[in-house]
Amino acid sequence: MQLRELADRLGCRLEGDGTVEIRRVAGLEQAGEGDLSFFANPRYAPALRRTRASAVIIGEGTAAAPCAMLRTKHPSLAFANAVAMFVVPGHPPPGIDSRSAIASDAAVGRDVSVGPFSSVGCGARGGDRTIIYPNVVIGDGAVIGEDCVIHSHTAIRERVSVGNRVIIQNGAVIGADGYGFVRRPDGTHQKIPQMAGGRHRR
């Protein structure tokens, strides 16, 4: 992508050669030809002076970099948006793996991806375009919204409701027991049954 196009898409003011081709994003120290970096913290001023990046996102009023610059009031935010343009997540294609276990009365939406060794419990529902990676357990009656990404080794317990566009990271347990005990007169503890059914929204 040419730097002038990137400047337009990020809403930055271009200083320097707008025909420079930007191929990826990188830190100031690691950047080289074709890389876009950013500068927002004065402690990294020495790295800015040494950088070999083709362009740097930089704040208004900040001293010039030794390369083309995209000036903005919010360099960290602009860089975050730039990263989103260049880093494309490698999600699996839609489809239900034959090694997964989907309950007969579970409802799975359109263009959903379910990885191997995942299970979807009785009465559970999954929204359109949701991605369920391998080794995920979705409990009975759970509801998953649209465009969610549920990473491996996650457990979504019974009757839990997850909203749209939620990302759940590896190993999370949603709807697990908390510390639910009551003290008996003799000082021992009795467990209080936990009623799952929490709602989790983006």
mmCIF file of C-alpha atoms in Angstrom:
data_model
loop_
_atom_site.group_PDB
_atom_site.id
_atom_site.type_symbol
_atom_site.label_atom_id
_atom_site.label_comp_id
_atom_site.label_asym_id
_atom_site.label_seq_id
_atom_site.Cartn_x
_atom_site.Cartn_y
_atom_site.Cartn_z
ATOM 1 C CA MET A 1 0.000 0.000 0.000
ATOM 2 C CA GLN A 2 1.364 3.435 -0.877
ATOM 3 C CA LEU A 3 1.961 5.770 2.033
ATOM 4 C CA ARG A 4 -0.384 8.454 0.672
ATOM 5 C CA GLU A 5 -3.260 5.952 0.633
ATOM 6 C CA LEU A 6 -2.402 4.859 4.149
ATOM 7 C CA ALA A 7 -2.380 8.495 5.289
ATOM 8 C CA ASP A 8 -5.864 9.011 3.848
ATOM 9 C CA ARG A 9 -7.251 5.883 5.466
ATOM 10 C CA LEU A 10 -5.753 6.733 8.851
ATOM 11 C CA GLY A 11 -6.669 10.419 8.705
ATOM 12 C CA CYS A 12 -3.034 11.501 9.113
ATOM 13 C CA ARG A 13 -1.124 14.401 7.576
ATOM 14 C CA LEU A 14 1.598 13.170 5.230
ATOM 15 C CA GLU A 15 5.084 14.644 5.301
ATOM 16 C CA GLY A 16 7.473 13.108 2.793
ATOM 17 C CA ASP A 17 7.260 10.785 -0.199
ATOM 18 C CA GLY A 18 3.712 9.505 -0.564
ATOM 19 C CA THR A 19 4.707 6.903 -3.158
ATOM 20 C CA VAL A 20 6.656 4.825 -0.623
ATOM 21 C CA GLU A 21 5.289 1.273 -0.501
ATOM 22 C CA ILE A 22 4.390 0.059 2.988
ATOM 23 C CA ARG A 23 4.290 -3.725 3.396
ATOM 24 C CA ARG A 24 4.084 -4.272 7.141
ATOM 25 C CA VAL A 25 4.237 -2.653 10.596
ATOM 26 C CA ALA A 26 7.110 -2.965 13.071
ATOM 27 C CA GLY A 27 8.712 -1.374 16.125
ATOM 28 C CA LEU A 28 11.200 1.448 15.717
ATOM 29 C CA GLU A 29 14.208 -0.779 16.431
ATOM 30 C CA GLN A 30 13.067 -3.670 14.240
ATOM 31 C CA ALA A 31 11.687 -1.703 11.285
ATOM 32 C CA GLY A 32 13.386 -1.627 7.902
ATOM 33 C CA GLU A 33 12.593 -0.740 4.323
ATOM 34 C CA GLY A 34 8.883 -1.016 3.589
ATOM 35 C CA ASP A 35 7.941 -0.899 7.271
ATOM 36 C CA LEU A 36 5.676 1.538 9.109
ATOM 37 C CA SER A 37 6.438 2.291 12.752
ATOM 38 C CA PHE A 38 5.212 4.821 15.318
ATOM 39 C CA PHE A 39 6.558 7.146 17.978
ATOM 40 C CA ALA A 40 4.496 8.253 20.973
ATOM 41 C CA ASN A 41 6.778 8.071 24.021
ATOM 42 C CA PRO A 42 9.711 10.518 24.420
ATOM 43 C CA ARG A 43 11.834 7.813 26.058
ATOM 44 C CA TYR A 44 12.151 6.197 22.613
ATOM 45 C CA ALA A 45 13.568 9.338 20.982
ATOM 46 C CA PRO A 46 16.995 7.689 20.423
ATOM 47 C CA ALA A 47 15.297 4.778 18.640
ATOM 48 C CA LEU A 48 13.364 7.244 16.490
ATOM 49 C CA ARG A 49 16.579 8.940 15.393
ATOM 50 C CA ARG A 50 18.121 5.563 14.458
ATOM 51 C CA THR A 51 15.093 3.923 12.874
ATOM 52 C CA ARG A 52 15.325 2.497 9.369
ATOM 53 C CA ALA A 53 11.555 2.468 8.892
ATOM 54 C CA SER A 54 10.206 3.805 5.611
ATOM 55 C CA ALA A 55 7.636 5.848 7.528
ATOM 56 C CA VAL A 56 6.700 6.679 11.101
ATOM 57 C CA ILE A 57 3.384 7.702 12.630
ATOM 58 C CA ILE A 58 4.241 10.631 14.858
ATOM 59 C CA GLY A 59 2.525 13.294 16.929
ATOM 60 C CA GLU A 60 1.853 16.852 15.851
ATOM 61 C CA GLY A 61 4.685 19.106 16.973
ATOM 62 C CA THR A 62 7.113 16.228 17.516
ATOM 63 C CA ALA A 63 10.622 16.595 16.085
ATOM 64 C CA ALA A 64 11.042 15.200 12.584
ATOM 65 C CA ALA A 65 11.939 11.571 11.971
ATOM 66 C CA PRO A 66 14.654 10.501 9.474
ATOM 67 C CA CYS A 67 11.984 9.198 7.079
ATOM 68 C CA ALA A 68 8.501 9.997 5.805
ATOM 69 C CA MET A 69 5.997 10.845 8.526
ATOM 70 C CA LEU A 70 2.283 10.531 9.155
ATOM 71 C CA ARG A 71 1.396 13.217 11.668
ATOM 72 C CA THR A 72 -1.609 12.933 13.958
ATOM 73 C CA LYS A 73 -2.794 14.022 17.398
ATOM 74 C CA HIS A 74 -3.195 10.363 18.391
ATOM 75 C CA PRO A 75 -0.211 8.332 17.097
ATOM 76 C CA SER A 76 -0.866 5.241 19.226
ATOM 77 C CA LEU A 77 -4.462 5.030 18.029
ATOM 78 C CA ALA A 78 -3.444 5.569 14.414
ATOM 79 C CA PHE A 79 -0.837 2.816 14.702
ATOM 80 C CA ALA A 80 -3.421 0.438 16.187
ATOM 81 C CA ASN A 81 -5.623 1.096 13.161
ATOM 82 C CA ALA A 82 -2.657 0.534 10.847
ATOM 83 C CA VAL A 83 -1.894 -2.810 12.480
ATOM 84 C CA ALA A 84 -5.490 -3.873 11.841
ATOM 85 C CA MET A 85 -4.988 -3.151 8.129
ATOM 86 C CA PHE A 86 -1.862 -5.275 7.794
ATOM 87 C CA VAL A 87 -2.494 -8.129 10.214
ATOM 88 C CA VAL A 88 -5.196 -10.405 8.823
ATOM 89 C CA PRO A 89 -6.294 -13.121 11.271
ATOM 90 C CA GLY A 90 -6.047 -16.608 9.811
ATOM 91 C CA HIS A 91 -9.458 -17.911 10.765
ATOM 92 C CA PRO A 92 -10.560 -21.354 9.569
ATOM 93 C CA PRO A 93 -13.153 -21.658 6.794
ATOM 94 C CA PRO A 94 -16.813 -22.331 7.617
ATOM 95 C CA GLY A 95 -17.760 -25.932 8.281
ATOM 96 C CA ILE A 96 -18.323 -28.441 11.074
ATOM 97 C CA ASP A 97 -15.490 -30.895 11.588
ATOM 98 C CA SER A 98 -16.583 -34.533 11.562
ATOM 99 C CA ARG A 99 -14.715 -35.101 14.827
ATOM 100 C CA SER A 100 -16.827 -32.556 16.718
ATOM 101 C CA ALA A 101 -19.956 -33.488 18.684
ATOM 102 C CA ILE A 102 -23.070 -31.391 18.077
ATOM 103 C CA ALA A 103 -26.220 -32.303 20.020
ATOM 104 C CA SER A 104 -29.166 -33.217 17.825
ATOM 105 C CA ASP A 105 -31.271 -30.345 19.175
ATOM 106 C CA ALA A 106 -28.494 -27.738 19.102
ATOM 107 C CA ALA A 107 -28.922 -24.916 16.575
ATOM 108 C CA VAL A 108 -25.835 -23.769 14.685
ATOM 109 C CA GLY A 109 -26.027 -20.634 12.527
ATOM 110 C CA ARG A 110 -24.902 -20.026 8.959
ATOM 111 C CA ASP A 111 -21.220 -20.018 7.976
ATOM 112 C CA VAL A 112 -20.145 -21.266 11.399
ATOM 113 C CA SER A 113 -16.807 -23.028 11.879
ATOM 114 C CA VAL A 114 -16.570 -25.786 14.505
ATOM 115 C CA GLY A 115 -13.154 -27.362 15.007
ATOM 116 C CA PRO A 116 -12.305 -30.977 15.870
ATOM 117 C CA PHE A 117 -13.029 -32.360 19.336
ATOM 118 C CA SER A 118 -15.349 -29.496 20.239
ATOM 119 C CA SER A 119 -18.796 -30.215 21.643
ATOM 120 C CA VAL A 120 -22.030 -28.238 21.579
ATOM 121 C CA GLY A 121 -24.559 -29.322 24.191
ATOM 122 C CA CYS A 122 -28.279 -29.973 24.113
ATOM 123 C CA GLY A 123 -30.376 -26.944 23.258
ATOM 124 C CA ALA A 124 -27.347 -24.714 22.742
ATOM 125 C CA ARG A 125 -27.420 -22.103 19.983
ATOM 126 C CA GLY A 126 -24.593 -20.582 17.964
ATOM 127 C CA GLY A 127 -24.934 -17.405 15.900
ATOM 128 C CA ASP A 128 -23.992 -16.865 12.271
ATOM 129 C CA ARG A 129 -20.306 -16.694 11.319
ATOM 130 C CA THR A 130 -19.097 -17.680 14.774
ATOM 131 C CA ILE A 131 -15.791 -19.569 14.944
ATOM 132 C CA ILE A 132 -15.350 -22.349 17.495
ATOM 133 C CA TYR A 133 -11.772 -23.602 17.571
ATOM 134 C CA PRO A 134 -10.785 -27.188 18.536
ATOM 135 C CA ASN A 135 -11.358 -28.558 22.042
ATOM 136 C CA VAL A 136 -14.108 -26.143 23.057
ATOM 137 C CA VAL A 137 -17.030 -27.208 25.257
ATOM 138 C CA ILE A 138 -20.328 -25.338 24.986
ATOM 139 C CA GLY A 139 -22.769 -26.457 27.650
ATOM 140 C CA ASP A 140 -26.441 -27.330 27.434
ATOM 141 C CA GLY A 141 -28.657 -24.343 26.737
ATOM 142 C CA ALA A 142 -25.794 -21.909 26.170
ATOM 143 C CA VAL A 143 -26.349 -19.153 23.615
ATOM 144 C CA ILE A 144 -23.488 -17.769 21.510
ATOM 145 C CA GLY A 145 -24.057 -14.628 19.437
ATOM 146 C CA GLU A 146 -23.011 -13.799 15.888
ATOM 147 C CA ASP A 147 -19.432 -13.194 14.700
ATOM 148 C CA CYS A 148 -17.850 -14.565 17.869
ATOM 149 C CA VAL A 149 -14.417 -16.199 18.080
ATOM 150 C CA ILE A 150 -14.010 -18.872 20.750
ATOM 151 C CA HIS A 151 -10.441 -20.085 21.066
ATOM 152 C CA SER A 152 -9.279 -23.574 21.993
ATOM 153 C CA HIS A 153 -9.734 -25.144 25.433
ATOM 154 C CA THR A 154 -12.553 -22.775 26.361
ATOM 155 C CA ALA A 155 -15.568 -23.936 28.362
ATOM 156 C CA ILE A 156 -18.844 -22.026 28.143
ATOM 157 C CA ARG A 157 -21.035 -23.511 30.821
ATOM 158 C CA GLU A 158 -24.723 -24.354 30.865
ATOM 159 C CA ARG A 159 -27.237 -21.584 30.119
ATOM 160 C CA VAL A 160 -24.577 -18.896 29.688
ATOM 161 C CA SER A 161 -25.393 -16.218 27.107
ATOM 162 C CA VAL A 162 -22.608 -14.607 25.055
ATOM 163 C CA GLY A 163 -23.384 -11.555 22.910
ATOM 164 C CA ASN A 164 -22.330 -10.689 19.363
ATOM 165 C CA ARG A 165 -18.716 -10.082 18.250
ATOM 166 C CA VAL A 166 -17.204 -11.475 21.456
ATOM 167 C CA ILE A 167 -13.678 -12.939 21.458
ATOM 168 C CA ILE A 168 -12.995 -15.514 24.179
ATOM 169 C CA GLN A 169 -9.335 -16.365 24.653
ATOM 170 C CA ASN A 170 -7.762 -19.784 25.147
ATOM 171 C CA GLY A 171 -8.552 -21.636 28.336
ATOM 172 C CA ALA A 172 -11.317 -19.338 29.572
ATOM 173 C CA VAL A 173 -14.154 -20.777 31.633
ATOM 174 C CA ILE A 174 -17.373 -18.772 31.407
ATOM 175 C CA GLY A 175 -20.054 -19.524 33.986
ATOM 176 C CA ALA A 176 -17.922 -21.577 36.399
ATOM 177 C CA ASP A 177 -18.656 -21.844 40.105
ATOM 178 C CA GLY A 178 -17.556 -18.981 42.287
ATOM 179 C CA TYR A 179 -16.927 -19.180 46.017
ATOM 180 C CA GLY A 180 -20.441 -20.260 46.922
ATOM 181 C CA PHE A 181 -20.439 -21.594 50.477
ATOM 182 C CA VAL A 182 -22.357 -20.922 53.675
ATOM 183 C CA ARG A 183 -20.978 -21.612 57.131
ATOM 184 C CA ARG A 184 -22.814 -24.190 59.215
ATOM 185 C CA PRO A 185 -23.261 -23.729 63.003
ATOM 186 C CA ASP A 186 -20.450 -26.242 63.614
ATOM 187 C CA GLY A 187 -18.020 -24.135 61.543
ATOM 188 C CA THR A 188 -17.953 -26.374 58.480
ATOM 189 C CA HIS A 189 -18.981 -25.131 55.045
ATOM 190 C CA GLN A 190 -21.879 -26.167 52.854
ATOM 191 C CA LYS A 191 -21.704 -25.538 49.131
ATOM 192 C CA ILE A 192 -24.423 -23.391 47.565
ATOM 193 C CA PRO A 193 -25.409 -24.743 44.137
ATOM 194 C CA GLN A 194 -24.317 -22.274 41.471
ATOM 195 C CA MET A 195 -26.900 -21.246 38.899
ATOM 196 C CA ALA A 196 -25.134 -20.525 35.615
ATOM 197 C CA GLY A 197 -26.700 -18.125 33.172
ATOM 198 C CA GLY A 198 -24.443 -15.085 33.101
ATOM 199 C CA ARG A 199 -24.597 -12.703 30.150
ATOM 200 C CA HIS A 200 -21.377 -11.629 28.448
ATOM 201 C CA ARG A 201 -21.406 -8.798 25.935
ATOM 202 C CA ARG A 202 -18.829 -7.158 23.723
#
